[in-house]
Tab-separated table of C-alpha atoms in Angstrom:
chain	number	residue	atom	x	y	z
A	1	UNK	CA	-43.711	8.121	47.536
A	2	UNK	CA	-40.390	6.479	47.317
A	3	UNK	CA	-41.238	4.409	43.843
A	4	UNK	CA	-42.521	8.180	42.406
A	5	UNK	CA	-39.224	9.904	43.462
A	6	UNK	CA	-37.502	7.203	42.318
A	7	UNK	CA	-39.150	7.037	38.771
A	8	UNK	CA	-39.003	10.765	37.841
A	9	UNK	CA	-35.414	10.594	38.809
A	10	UNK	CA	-35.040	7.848	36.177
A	11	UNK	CA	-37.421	10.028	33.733
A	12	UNK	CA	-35.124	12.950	34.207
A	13	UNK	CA	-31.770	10.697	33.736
A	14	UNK	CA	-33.562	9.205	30.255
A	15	UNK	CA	-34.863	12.657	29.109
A	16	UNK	CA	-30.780	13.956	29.336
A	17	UNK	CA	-29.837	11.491	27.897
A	18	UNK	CA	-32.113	11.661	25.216
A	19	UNK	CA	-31.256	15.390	24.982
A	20	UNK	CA	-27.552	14.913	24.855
A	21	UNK	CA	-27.907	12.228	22.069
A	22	UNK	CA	-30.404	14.899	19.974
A	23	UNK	CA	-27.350	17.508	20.550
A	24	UNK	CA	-24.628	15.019	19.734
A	25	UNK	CA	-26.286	14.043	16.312
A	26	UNK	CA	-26.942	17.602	15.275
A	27	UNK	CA	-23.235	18.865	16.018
A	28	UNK	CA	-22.391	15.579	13.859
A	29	UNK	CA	-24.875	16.759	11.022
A	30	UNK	CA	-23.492	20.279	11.505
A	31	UNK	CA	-19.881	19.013	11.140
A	32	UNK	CA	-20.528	16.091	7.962
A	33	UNK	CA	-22.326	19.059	6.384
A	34	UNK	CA	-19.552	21.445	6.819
A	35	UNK	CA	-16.955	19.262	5.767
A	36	UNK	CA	-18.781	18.250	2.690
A	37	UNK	CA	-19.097	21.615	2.101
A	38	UNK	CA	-15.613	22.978	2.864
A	39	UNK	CA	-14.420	19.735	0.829
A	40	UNK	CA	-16.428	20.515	-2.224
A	41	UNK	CA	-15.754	23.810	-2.509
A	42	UNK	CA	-11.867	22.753	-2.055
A	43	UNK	CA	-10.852	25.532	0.533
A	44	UNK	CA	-9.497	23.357	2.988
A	45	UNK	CA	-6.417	23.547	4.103
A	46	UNK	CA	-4.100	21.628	5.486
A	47	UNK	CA	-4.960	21.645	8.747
A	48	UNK	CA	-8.181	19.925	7.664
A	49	UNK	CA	-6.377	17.638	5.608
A	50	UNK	CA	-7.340	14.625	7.628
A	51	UNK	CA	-11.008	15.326	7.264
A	52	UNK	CA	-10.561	16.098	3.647
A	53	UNK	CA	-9.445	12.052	3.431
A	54	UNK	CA	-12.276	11.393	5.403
A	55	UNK	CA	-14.901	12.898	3.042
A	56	UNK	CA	-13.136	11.754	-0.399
A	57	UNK	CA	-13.272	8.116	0.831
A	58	UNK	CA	-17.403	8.536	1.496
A	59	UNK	CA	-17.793	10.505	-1.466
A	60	UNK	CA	-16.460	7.663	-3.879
A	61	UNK	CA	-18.454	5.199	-2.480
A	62	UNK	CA	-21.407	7.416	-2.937
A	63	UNK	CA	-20.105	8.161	-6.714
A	64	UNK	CA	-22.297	4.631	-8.791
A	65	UNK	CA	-20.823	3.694	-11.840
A	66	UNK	CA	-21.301	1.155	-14.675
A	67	UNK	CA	-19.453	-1.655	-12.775
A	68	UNK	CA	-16.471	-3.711	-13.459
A	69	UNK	CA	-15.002	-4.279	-15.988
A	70	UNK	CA	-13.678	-0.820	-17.043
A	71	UNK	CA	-12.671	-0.677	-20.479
A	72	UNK	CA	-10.446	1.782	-21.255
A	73	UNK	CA	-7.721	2.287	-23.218
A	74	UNK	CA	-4.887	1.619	-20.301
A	75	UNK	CA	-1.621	0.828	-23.169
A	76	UNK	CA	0.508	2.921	-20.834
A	77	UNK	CA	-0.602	1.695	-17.559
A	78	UNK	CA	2.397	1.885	-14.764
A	79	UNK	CA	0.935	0.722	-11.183
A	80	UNK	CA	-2.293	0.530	-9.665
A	81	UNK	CA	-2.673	0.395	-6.046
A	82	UNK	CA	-5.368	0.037	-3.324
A	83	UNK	CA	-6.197	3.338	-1.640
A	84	UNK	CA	-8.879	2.584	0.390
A	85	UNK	CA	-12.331	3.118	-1.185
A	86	UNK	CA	-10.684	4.039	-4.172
A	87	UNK	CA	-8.940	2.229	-7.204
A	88	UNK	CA	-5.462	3.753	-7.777
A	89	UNK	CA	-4.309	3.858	-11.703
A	90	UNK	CA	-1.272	5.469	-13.105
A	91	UNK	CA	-0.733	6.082	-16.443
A	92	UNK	CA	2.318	7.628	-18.756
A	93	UNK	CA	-0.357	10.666	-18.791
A	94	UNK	CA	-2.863	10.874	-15.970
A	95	UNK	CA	-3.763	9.587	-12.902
A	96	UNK	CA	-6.889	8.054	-12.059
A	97	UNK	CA	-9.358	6.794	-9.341
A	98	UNK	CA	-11.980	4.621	-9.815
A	99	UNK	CA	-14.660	4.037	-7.158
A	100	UNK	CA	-16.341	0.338	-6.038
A	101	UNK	CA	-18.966	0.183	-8.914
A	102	UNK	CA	-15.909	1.622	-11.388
A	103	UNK	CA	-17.259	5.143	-11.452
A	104	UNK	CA	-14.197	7.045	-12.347
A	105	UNK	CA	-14.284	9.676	-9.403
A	106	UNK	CA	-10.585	11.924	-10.295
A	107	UNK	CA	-9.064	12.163	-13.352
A	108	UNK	CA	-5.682	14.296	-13.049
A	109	UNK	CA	-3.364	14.949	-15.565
A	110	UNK	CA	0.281	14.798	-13.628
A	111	UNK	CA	2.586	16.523	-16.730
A	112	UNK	CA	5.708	13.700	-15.945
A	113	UNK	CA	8.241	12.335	-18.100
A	114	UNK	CA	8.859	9.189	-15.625
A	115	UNK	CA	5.914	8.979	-13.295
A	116	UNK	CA	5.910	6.803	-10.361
A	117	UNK	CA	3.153	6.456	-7.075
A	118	UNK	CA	2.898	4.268	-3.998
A	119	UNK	CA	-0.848	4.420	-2.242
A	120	UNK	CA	-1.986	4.169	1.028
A	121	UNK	CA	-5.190	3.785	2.673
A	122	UNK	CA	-6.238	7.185	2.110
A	123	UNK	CA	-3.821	8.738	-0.538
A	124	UNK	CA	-1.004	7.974	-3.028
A	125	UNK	CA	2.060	9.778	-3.576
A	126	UNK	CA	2.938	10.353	-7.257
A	127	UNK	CA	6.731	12.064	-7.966
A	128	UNK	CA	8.908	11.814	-11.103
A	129	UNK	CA	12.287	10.070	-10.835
A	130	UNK	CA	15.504	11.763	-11.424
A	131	UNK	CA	13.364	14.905	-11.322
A	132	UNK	CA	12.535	17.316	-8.540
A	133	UNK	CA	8.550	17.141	-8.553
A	134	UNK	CA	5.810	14.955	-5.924
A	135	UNK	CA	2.523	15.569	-5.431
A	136	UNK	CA	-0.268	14.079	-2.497
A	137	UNK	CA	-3.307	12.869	-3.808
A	138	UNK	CA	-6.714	11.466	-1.976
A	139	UNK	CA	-9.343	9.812	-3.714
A	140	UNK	CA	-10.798	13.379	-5.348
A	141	UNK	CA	-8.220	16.207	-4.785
A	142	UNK	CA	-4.157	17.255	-4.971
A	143	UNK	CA	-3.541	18.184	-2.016
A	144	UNK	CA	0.080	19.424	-1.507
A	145	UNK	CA	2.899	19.411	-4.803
A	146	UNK	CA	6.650	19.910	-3.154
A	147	UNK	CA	9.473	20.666	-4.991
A	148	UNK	CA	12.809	18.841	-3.786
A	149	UNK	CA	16.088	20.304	-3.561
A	150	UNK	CA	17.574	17.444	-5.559
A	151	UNK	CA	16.054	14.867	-7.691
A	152	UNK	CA	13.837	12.088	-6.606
A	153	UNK	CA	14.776	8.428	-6.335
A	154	UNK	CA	12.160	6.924	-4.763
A	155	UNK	CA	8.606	7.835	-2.513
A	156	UNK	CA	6.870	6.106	-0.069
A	157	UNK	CA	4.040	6.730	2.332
A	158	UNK	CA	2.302	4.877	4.718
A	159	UNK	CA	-1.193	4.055	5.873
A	160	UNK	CA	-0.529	7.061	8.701
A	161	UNK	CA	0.208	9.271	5.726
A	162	UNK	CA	4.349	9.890	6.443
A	163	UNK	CA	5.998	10.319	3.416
A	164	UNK	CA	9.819	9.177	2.856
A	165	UNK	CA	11.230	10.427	0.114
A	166	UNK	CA	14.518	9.455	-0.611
A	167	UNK	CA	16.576	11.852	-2.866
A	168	UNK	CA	20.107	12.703	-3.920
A	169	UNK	CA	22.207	14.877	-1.391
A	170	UNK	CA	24.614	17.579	-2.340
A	171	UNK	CA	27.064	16.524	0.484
A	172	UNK	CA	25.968	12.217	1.069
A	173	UNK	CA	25.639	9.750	-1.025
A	174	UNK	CA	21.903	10.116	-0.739
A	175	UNK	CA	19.338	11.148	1.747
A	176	UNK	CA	15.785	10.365	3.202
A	177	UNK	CA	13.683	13.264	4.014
A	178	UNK	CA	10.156	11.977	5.941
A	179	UNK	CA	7.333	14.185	6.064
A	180	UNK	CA	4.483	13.887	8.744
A	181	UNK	CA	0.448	14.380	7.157
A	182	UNK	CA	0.469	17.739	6.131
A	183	UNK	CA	3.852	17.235	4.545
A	184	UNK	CA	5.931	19.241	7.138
A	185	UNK	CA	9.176	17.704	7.506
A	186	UNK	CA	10.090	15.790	10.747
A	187	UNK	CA	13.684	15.030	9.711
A	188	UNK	CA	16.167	14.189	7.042
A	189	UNK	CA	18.330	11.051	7.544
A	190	UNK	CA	21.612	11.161	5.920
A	191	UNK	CA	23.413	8.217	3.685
A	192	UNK	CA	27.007	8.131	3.951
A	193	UNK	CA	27.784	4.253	3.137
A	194	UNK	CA	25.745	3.007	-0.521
A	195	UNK	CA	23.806	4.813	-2.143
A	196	UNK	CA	20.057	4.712	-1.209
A	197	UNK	CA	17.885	2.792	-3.498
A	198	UNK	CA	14.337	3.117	-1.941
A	199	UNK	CA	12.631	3.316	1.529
A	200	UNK	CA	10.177	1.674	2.833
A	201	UNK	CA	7.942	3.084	5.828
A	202	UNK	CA	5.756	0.676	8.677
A	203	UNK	CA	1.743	1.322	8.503
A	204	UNK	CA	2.187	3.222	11.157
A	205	UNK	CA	5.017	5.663	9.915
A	206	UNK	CA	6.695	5.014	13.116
A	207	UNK	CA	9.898	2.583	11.712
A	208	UNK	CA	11.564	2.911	8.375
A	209	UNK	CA	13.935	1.080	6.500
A	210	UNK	CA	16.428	2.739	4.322
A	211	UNK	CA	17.978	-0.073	1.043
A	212	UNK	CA	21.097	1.000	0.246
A	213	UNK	CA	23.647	-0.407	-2.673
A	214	UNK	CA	27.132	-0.706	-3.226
A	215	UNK	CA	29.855	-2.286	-5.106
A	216	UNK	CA	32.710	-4.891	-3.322
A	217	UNK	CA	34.991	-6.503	-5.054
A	218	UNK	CA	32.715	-6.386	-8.080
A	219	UNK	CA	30.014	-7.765	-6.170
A	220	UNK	CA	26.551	-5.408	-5.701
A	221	UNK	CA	25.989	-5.643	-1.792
A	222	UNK	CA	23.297	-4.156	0.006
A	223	UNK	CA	22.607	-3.023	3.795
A	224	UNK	CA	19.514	-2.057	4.863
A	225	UNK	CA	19.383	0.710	7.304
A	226	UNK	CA	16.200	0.319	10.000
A	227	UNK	CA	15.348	3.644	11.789
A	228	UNK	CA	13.326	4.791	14.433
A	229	UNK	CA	10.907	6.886	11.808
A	230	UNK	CA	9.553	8.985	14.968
A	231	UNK	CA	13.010	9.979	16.187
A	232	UNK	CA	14.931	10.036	13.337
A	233	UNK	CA	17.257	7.434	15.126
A	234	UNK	CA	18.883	4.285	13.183
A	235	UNK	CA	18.146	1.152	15.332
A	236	UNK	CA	20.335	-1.562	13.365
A	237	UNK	CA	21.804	-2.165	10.424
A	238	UNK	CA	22.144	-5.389	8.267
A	239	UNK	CA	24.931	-5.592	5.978
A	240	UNK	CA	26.710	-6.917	3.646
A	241	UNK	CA	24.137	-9.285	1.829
A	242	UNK	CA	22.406	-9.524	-1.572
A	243	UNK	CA	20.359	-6.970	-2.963
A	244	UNK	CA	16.547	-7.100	-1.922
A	245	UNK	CA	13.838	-7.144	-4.174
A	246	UNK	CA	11.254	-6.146	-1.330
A	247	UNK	CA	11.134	-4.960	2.107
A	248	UNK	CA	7.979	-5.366	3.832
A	249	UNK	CA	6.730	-4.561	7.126
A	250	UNK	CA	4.337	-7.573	8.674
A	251	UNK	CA	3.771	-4.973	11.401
A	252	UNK	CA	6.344	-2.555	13.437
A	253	UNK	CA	8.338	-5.657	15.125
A	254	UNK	CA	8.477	-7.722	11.394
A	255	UNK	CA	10.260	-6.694	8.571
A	256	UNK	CA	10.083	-9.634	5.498
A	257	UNK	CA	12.985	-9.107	3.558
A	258	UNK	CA	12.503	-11.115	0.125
A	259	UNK	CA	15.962	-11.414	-1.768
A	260	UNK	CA	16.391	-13.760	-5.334
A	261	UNK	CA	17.076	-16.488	-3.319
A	262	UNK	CA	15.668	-16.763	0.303
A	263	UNK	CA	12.125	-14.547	2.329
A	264	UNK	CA	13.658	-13.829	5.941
A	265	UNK	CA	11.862	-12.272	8.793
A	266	UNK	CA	13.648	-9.105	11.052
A	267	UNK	CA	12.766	-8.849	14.541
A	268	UNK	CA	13.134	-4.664	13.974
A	269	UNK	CA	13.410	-4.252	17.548
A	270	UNK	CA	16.846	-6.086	17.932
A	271	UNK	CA	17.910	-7.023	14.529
A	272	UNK	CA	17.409	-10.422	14.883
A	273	UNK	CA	16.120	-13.066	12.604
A	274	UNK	CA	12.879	-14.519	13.508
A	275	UNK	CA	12.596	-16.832	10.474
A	276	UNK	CA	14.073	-17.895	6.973
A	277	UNK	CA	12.531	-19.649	4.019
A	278	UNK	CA	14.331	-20.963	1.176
A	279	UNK	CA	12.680	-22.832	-1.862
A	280	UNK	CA	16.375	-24.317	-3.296
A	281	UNK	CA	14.782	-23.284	-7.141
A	282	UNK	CA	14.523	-20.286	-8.897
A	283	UNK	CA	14.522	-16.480	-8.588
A	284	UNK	CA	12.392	-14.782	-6.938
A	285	UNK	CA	9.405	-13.595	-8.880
A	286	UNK	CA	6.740	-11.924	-6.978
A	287	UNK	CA	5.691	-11.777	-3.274
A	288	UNK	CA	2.514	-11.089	-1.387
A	289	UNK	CA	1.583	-10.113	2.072
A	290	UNK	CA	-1.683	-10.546	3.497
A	291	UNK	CA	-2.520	-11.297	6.831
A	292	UNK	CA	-1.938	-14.202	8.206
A	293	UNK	CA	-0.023	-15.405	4.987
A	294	UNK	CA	2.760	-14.551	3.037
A	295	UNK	CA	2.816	-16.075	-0.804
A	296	UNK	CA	5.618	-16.233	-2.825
A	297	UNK	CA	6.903	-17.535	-6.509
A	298	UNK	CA	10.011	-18.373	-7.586
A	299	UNK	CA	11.361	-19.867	-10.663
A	300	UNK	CA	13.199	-18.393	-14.326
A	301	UNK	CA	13.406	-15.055	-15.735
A	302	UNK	CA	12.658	-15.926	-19.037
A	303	UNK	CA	9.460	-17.417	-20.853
A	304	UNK	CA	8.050	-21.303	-20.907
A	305	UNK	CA	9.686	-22.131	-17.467
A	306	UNK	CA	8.063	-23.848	-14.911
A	307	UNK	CA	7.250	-21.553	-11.366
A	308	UNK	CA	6.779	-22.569	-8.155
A	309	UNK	CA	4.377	-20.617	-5.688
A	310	UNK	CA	4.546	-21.221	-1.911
A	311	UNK	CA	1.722	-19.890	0.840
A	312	UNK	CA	3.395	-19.466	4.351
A	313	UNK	CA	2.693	-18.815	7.470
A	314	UNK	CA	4.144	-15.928	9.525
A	315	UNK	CA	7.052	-18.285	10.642
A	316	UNK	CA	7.305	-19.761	7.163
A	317	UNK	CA	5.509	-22.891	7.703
A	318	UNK	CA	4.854	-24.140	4.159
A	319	UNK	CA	0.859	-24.552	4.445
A	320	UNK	CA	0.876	-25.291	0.522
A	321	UNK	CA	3.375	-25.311	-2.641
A	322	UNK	CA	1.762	-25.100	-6.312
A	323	UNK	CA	3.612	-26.110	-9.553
A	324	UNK	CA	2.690	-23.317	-12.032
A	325	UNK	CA	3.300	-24.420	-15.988
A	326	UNK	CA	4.899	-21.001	-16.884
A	327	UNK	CA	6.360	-17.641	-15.680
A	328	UNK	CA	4.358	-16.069	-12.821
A	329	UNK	CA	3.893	-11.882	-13.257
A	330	UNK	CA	1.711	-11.536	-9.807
A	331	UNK	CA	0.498	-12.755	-6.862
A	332	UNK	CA	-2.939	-12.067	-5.037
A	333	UNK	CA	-4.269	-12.774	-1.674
A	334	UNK	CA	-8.348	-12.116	-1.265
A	335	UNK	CA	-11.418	-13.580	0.309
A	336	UNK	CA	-9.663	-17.013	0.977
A	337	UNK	CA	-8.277	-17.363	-2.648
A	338	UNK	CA	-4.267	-17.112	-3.986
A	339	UNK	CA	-4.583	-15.784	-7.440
A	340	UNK	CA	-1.377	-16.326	-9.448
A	341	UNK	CA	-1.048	-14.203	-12.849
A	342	UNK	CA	1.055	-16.615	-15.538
A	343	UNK	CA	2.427	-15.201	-18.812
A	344	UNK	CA	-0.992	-16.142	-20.510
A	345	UNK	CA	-3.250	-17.361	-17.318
A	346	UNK	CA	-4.941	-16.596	-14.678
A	347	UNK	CA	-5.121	-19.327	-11.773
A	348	UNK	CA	-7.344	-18.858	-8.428
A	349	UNK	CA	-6.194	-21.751	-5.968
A	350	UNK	CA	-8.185	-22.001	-2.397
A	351	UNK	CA	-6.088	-22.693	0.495
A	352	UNK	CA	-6.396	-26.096	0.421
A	353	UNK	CA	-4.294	-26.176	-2.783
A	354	UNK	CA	-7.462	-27.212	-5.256
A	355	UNK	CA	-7.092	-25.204	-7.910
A	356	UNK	CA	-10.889	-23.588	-9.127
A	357	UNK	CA	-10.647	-21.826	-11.714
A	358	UNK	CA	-7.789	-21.090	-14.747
A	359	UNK	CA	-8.881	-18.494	-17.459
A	360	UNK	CA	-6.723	-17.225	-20.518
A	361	UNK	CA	-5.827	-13.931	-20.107
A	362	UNK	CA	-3.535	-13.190	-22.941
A	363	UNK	CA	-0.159	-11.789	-22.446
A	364	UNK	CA	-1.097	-7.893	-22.676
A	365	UNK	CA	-1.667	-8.232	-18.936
A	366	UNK	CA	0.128	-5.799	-16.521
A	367	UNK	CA	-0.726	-7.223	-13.159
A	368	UNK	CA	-2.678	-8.102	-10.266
A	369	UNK	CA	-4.038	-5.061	-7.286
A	370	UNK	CA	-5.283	-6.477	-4.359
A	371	UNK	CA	-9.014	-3.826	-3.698
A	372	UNK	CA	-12.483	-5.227	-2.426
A	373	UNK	CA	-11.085	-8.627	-3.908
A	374	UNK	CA	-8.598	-8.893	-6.909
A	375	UNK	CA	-8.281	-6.514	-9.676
A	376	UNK	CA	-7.118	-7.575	-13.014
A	377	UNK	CA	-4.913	-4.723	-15.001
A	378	UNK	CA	-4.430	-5.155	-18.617
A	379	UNK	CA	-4.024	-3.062	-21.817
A	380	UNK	CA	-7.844	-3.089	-22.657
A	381	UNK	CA	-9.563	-2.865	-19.056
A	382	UNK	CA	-9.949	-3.658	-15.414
A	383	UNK	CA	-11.496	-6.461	-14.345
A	384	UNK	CA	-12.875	-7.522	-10.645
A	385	UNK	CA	-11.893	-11.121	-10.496
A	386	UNK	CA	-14.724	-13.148	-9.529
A	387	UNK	CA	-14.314	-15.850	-6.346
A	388	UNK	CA	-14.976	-19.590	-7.930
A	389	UNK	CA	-17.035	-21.219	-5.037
A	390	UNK	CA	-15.046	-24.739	-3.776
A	391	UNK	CA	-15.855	-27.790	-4.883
């Protein structure tokens, strides 16, 4: 009698479970449904902005195209940028997503004199500098266009979808407005020393830092304000040195800092530095971040001179340094492979510093977008570079 109790108990227990899994996959069903739905007939709001990401990313790798490369004309390419399941192109005219197979999924025509973006995982913010205009975009849709109260110097947004938008100020030298996902505004942050170049926001949106310039002596000095992007609060400040070509944040303790001369690591809970690197040759010429390495290449300005490309640890432990026989436009870090972009080449290194694979590219290239792999941007087409298997 005990064993029967015992196993209709268990029965029962299965058979709700059984039920509640049959319930939970039809209120699923009932919501992807709705959402594709809602999404497609583009009534959402922005309280269902979220889910409106969530269903653009799906629907471009649902949307099969042709494959890579895409050959287009792209003459008046800008940036392209990794936005998840979607390719990120802007042009003088438009701006475009492409999808994993190179289906191209949103085609939008942005009306802007000076277009710029920056991309995220799920969206890209596209503005107009020295103008008042910005508009959010996912993978298939506008979703908000703000008008500033004074012209636009620079946009940002992270993979949390804050926005920082730095702008001129009618009573500061400059100011940073940041904006949470629907793109209402959690505060403004105020420049009264420099005058604010760009901002940079964490993955998370929850620390910014603020690059601002000014003029000593005759000498262009930068500080870099960091701020507590969820209070509005500035942590620390560091002054006085050269200007930065790149702010970076490894995560929301590390802040790379690459200047012409030197890559040095903020600890952007104190202010202090973790680490410095200095290559004693060259400028610097491009810099990549990609977990758990950080490349770099530094060398001349001009044509025909010799560049030298570094891969480093997080503490700047060299793990390899690469003699490249002319100017270096980009860097790459995917599937095990540094891809450096030359004047006229294309090399793919492995970590172990054998170099694979060099193809001519031509000098009409543009650059190098790090999205399921490496993307190659020129004037006539993108192209997905293909990993050389090690000798």
């Amino acid at each position: 009698m005990s064993e029967k109790r015992i196993s209709r108990k268990e029965l029962a227990k299965q058979n709700r479970k059984k039920n509640k899994r049959r319930k939970n996959l039809r209120t699923l069903m009932i919501v992807a449904i709705t959402a594709v739905l809602v999404y497609i007939t583009g009534i959402y709001g922005a309280s269902l902005a979220y889910l409106g990401d969530f269903v653009a990313s799906g629907m471009t790798y649902l949307q099969i195209g042709k494959g890579f490369p895409v050959e287009d004309d792209f003459s008046t390419f800008l940036q392209g940028g990794n936005m998840g399941s979607g390719l990120a192109v802007l042009t003088q005219d438009s701006f475009l997503v492409y999808s994993p197979t190179g289906k191209n999924v949103f085609s939008y025509s942005h009306s802007m004199q000076n277009p710029a973006m920056d991309s995220s995982e799920n969206r890209a913010v596209i503005y107009e500098r020295n103008r008042t205009s910005l508009k959010i975009a996912n993978n298939h849709n506008i979703l908000f266009h703000k008008e500033m109260s004074n012209s636009i110097i620079h946009a940002d947004i992270s993979d949390s979808n804050r926005v920082a938008v730095t702008t001129r100020s009618d009573s500061y030298n400059g100011e940073v407005t940041v904006y949470n996902y629907n793109m209402e505004e959690r505060f403004v942050w105020y420049c009264a020393r420099g005058f604010p170049v760009y901002s940079v926001l964490s993955d998370s949106g929850r620390t910014m830092a603020v690059c601002a310039v000014q003029t000593v002596n005759g000498l262009l000095q930068s500080d870099i304000y960091v701020i507590d992007a969820a209070k509005g609060r500035e942590k620390f400040t560091v002054s006085g040195g050269a200007y930065p070509h790149k702010i970076i944040f490894i995560d929301d303790d590390n802040m790379l800092v690459a200047y012409s001369d030197r890559l040095v690591i903020y600890n952007t809970r104190s202010g202090e530095i973790r680490a410095t690197y200095r290559p004693g040759v060259g400028s610097l010429l491009a810099v990549e971040n990609a977990s758990p390495y950080i490349a770099a290449t530094f060398g001349g300005y001009t044509g025909g001179q010799t560049s030298y490309t570094v891969l480093l640890s997080r503490t700047f432990e060299e793990k390899l340094k690469l003699e490249i026989p002319e100017r270096v436009k980009d860097l790459s870090l995917s599937h095990s492979r540094l891809y450096i972009l030359g004047e006229e080449n294309l090399y793919e290194y492995d970590y172990a510093a054998t170099l694979l694979n060099t193809v001519y590219t031509g000098s009409l290239t543009h650059g190098l977008v790090t999205w399921n792999g490496t993307i190659l941007m020129d004037s006539t087409a993108l192209t997905k570079v293909e990993k050389t298997k090690s000798r």
